[in-house]
Short mmCIF file of C-alpha atoms in Angstrom, two decimals:
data_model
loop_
_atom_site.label_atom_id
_atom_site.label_comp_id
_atom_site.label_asym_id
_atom_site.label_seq_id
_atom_site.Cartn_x
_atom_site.Cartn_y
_atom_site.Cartn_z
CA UNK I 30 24.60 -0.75 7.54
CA UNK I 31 21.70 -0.52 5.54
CA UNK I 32 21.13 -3.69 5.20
CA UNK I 33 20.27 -3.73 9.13
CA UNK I 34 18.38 -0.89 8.79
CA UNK I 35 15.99 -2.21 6.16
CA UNK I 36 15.75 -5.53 7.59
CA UNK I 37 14.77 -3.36 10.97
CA UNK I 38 12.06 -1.38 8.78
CA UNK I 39 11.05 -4.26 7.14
CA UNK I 40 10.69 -6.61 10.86
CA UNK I 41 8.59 -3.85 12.33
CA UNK I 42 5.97 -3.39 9.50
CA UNK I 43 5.49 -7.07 9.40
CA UNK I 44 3.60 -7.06 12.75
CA UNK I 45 0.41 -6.72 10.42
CA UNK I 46 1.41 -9.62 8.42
CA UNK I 47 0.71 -11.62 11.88
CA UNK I 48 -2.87 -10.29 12.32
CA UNK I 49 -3.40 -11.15 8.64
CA UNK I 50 -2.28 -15.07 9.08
CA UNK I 51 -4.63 -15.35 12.62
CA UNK I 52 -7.53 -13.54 10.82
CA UNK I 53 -6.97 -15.67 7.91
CA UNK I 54 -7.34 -18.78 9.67
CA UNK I 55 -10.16 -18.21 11.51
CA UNK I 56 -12.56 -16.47 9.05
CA UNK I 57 -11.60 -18.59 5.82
CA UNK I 58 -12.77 -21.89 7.30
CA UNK I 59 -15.54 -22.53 5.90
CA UNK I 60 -14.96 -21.15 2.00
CA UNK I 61 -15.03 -24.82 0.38
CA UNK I 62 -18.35 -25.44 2.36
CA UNK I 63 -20.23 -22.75 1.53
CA UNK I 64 -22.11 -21.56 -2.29
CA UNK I 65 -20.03 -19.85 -4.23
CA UNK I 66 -22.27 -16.39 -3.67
CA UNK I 67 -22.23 -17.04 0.35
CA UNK I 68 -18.50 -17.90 0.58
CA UNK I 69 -17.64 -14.71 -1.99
CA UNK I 70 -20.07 -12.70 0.80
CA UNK I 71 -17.64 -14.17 3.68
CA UNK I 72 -14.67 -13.09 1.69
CA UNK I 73 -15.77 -9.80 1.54
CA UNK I 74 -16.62 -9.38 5.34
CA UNK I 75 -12.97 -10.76 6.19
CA UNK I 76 -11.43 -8.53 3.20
CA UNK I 77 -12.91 -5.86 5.60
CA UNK I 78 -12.15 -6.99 9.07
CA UNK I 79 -8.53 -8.16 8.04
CA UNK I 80 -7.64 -4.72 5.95
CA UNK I 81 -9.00 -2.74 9.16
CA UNK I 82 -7.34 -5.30 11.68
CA UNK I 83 -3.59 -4.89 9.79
CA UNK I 84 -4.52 -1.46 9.80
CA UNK I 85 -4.88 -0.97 13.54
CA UNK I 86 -2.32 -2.95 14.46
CA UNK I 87 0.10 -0.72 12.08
CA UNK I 88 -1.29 2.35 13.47
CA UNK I 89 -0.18 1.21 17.10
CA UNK I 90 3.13 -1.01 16.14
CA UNK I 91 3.90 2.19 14.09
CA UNK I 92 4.09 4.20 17.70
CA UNK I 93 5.97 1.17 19.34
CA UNK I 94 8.33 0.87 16.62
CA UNK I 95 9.80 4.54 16.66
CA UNK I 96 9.56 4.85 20.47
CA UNK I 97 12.00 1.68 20.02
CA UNK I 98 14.18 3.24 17.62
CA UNK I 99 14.44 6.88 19.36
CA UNK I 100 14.84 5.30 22.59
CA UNK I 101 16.94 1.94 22.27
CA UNK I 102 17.93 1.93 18.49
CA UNK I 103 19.25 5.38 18.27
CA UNK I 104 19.98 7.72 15.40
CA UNK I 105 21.87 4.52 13.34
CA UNK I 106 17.95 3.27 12.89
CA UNK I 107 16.33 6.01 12.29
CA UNK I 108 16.25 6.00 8.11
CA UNK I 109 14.04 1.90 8.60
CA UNK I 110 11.14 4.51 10.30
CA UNK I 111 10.18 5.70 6.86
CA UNK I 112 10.69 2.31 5.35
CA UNK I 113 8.86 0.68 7.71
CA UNK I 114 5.89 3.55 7.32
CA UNK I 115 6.03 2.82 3.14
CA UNK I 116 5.97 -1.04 3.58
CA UNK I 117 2.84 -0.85 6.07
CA UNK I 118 0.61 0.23 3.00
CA UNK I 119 1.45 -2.58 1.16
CA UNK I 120 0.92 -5.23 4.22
CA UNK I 121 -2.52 -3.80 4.60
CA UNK I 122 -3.34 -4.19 0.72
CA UNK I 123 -1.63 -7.99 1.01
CA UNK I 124 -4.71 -8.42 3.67
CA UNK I 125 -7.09 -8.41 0.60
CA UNK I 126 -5.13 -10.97 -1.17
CA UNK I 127 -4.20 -13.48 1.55
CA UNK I 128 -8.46 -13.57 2.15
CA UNK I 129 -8.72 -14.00 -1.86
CA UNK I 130 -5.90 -16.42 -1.67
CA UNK I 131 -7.88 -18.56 0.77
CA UNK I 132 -11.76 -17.56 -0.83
CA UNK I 133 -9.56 -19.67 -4.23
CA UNK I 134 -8.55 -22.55 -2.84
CA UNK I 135 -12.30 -23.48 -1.27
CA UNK I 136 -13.82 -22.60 -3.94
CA UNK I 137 -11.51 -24.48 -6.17
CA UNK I 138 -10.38 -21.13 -8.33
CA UNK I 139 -6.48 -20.82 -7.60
CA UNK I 140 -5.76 -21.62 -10.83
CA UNK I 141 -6.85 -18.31 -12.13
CA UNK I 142 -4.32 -16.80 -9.68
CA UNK I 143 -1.30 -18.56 -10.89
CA UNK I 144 -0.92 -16.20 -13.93
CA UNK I 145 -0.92 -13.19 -11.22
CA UNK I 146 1.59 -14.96 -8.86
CA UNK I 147 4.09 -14.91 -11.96
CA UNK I 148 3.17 -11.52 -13.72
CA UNK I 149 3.61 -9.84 -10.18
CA UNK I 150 6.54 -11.78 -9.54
CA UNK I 151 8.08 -10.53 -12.43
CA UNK I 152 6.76 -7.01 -12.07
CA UNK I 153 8.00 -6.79 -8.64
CA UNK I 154 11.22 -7.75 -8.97
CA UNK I 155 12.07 -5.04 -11.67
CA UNK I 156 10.15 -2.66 -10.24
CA UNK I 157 12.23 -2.94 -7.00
CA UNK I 158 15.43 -3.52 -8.89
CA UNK I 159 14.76 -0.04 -10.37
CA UNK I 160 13.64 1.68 -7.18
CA UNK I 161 16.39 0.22 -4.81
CA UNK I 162 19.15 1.58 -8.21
CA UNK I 163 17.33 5.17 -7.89
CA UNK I 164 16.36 5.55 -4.40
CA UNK I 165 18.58 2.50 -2.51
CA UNK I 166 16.35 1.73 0.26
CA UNK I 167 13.46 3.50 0.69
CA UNK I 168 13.10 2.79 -2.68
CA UNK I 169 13.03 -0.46 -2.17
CA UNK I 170 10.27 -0.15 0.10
CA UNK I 171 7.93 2.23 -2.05
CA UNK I 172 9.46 -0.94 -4.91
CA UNK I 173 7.73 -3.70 -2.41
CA UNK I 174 4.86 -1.28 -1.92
CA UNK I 175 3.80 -0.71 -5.12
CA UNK I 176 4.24 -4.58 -5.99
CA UNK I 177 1.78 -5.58 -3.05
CA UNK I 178 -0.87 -3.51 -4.24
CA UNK I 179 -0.31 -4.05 -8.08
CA UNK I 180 -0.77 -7.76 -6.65
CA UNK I 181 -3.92 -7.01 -4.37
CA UNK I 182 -5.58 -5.24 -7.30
CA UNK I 183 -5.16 -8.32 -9.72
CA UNK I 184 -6.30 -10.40 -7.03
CA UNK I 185 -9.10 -8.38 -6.26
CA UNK I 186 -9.92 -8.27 -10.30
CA UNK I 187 -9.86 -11.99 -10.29
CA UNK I 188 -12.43 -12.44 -7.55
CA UNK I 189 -14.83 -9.97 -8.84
CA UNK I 190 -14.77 -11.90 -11.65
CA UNK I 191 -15.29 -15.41 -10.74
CA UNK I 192 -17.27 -14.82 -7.84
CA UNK I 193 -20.00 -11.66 -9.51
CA UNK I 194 -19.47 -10.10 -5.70
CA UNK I 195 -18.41 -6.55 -6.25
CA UNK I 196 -19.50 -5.17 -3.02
CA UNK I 197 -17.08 -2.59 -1.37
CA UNK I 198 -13.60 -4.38 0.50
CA UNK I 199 -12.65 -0.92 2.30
CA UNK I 200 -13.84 -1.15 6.04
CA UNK I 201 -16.49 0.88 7.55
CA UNK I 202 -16.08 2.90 10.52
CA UNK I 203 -18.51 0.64 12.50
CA UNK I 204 -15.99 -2.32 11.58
CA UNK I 205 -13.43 -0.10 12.96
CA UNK I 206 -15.36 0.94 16.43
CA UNK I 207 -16.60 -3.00 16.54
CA UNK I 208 -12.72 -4.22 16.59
CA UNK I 209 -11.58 -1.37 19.18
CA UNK I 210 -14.79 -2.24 21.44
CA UNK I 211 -13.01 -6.58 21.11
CA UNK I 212 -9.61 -5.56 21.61
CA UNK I 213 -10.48 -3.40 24.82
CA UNK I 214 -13.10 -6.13 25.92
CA UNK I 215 -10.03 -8.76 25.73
CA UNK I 216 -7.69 -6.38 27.13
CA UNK I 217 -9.75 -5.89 30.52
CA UNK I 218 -10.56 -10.46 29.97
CA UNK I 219 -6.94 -10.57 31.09
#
């Protein structure tokens, strides 16, 4: 049914949100210690390790995942492989805002984020109620895609705001070579 097959799409694509939580929690510690300007400085450097992290870990689930619907799923699955492909752009720009998220609540600014919460709410459910009436489910997914980074660019509006720390959230390849040199480190630790 297609119900299955979203949920499918929509399980595999979430393997980012996993790397997202862990980096979360470990480089958002210390945002209600810090100044305001070193704290919005931290946010930006996990901004960029978590948006490169989520993407990484997409890149490689995104391999796992269809080798797992060709060869155990079959052709019944094969439609959540797009929506899972659509969906992973939007878990990497939720990255951003889950760091943001965390950045507001040390630094005691989350109520400048409730307004978002709602108008994105609202925005996201009729822009998915319209995509999912045109398109059924894969337009459900660009729907959910769209509303994540509608939501991450608010978010990201917010903090330049409040925090005067406009520096640049996308990663740079050295953040990318510096997490592949970790992972393969930890891979040969075990």
């Amino acid at each position: 049914s297609n119900l299955g097959v979203y949920v499918t799409g929509v399980s595999f694509a979430q393997a980012g949100f996993y790397v997202s939580n862990s980096i979360t929690a470990i480089l958002t510690t210390d945002f209600g210690k810090e100044t305001s300007v070193k704290a919005s400085q931290i946010a930006i450097k996990a901004q960029q390790y978590a948006i490169a992290s989520v993407t990484l870990v997409s890149f490689i689930n995104s391999f796992v995942a269809i080798g797992i619907v060709y060869f155990i799923l079959g052709s019944d699955f094969y439609l959540c492989i797009p929506i899972m492909l659509i969906l992973v752009f939007g878990i990497i720009a939720d990255a951003s805002t889950r760091i943001i998220a965390s950045w507001s609540k040390g630094q005691l600014e989350s109520r400048f984020f409730i307004k978002i919460s709602i108008i994105t709410w609202c925005f996201n459910f009729f822009v998915c109620l319209s995509a999912l009436l045109l398109l059924g489910t894969i337009g459900l997914a660009v729907g959910s895609t769209i509303g994540y980074i509608f939501r991450a660019l608010l978010y990201l509006r917010v903090f330049r705001s409040k925090s005067g720390n406009y520096d640049n959230i996308i990663p740079t390849s050295a953040i990318y070579i510096e997490l592949i040199k970790k992972i393969i480190f930890l891979m040969r630790q075990t």
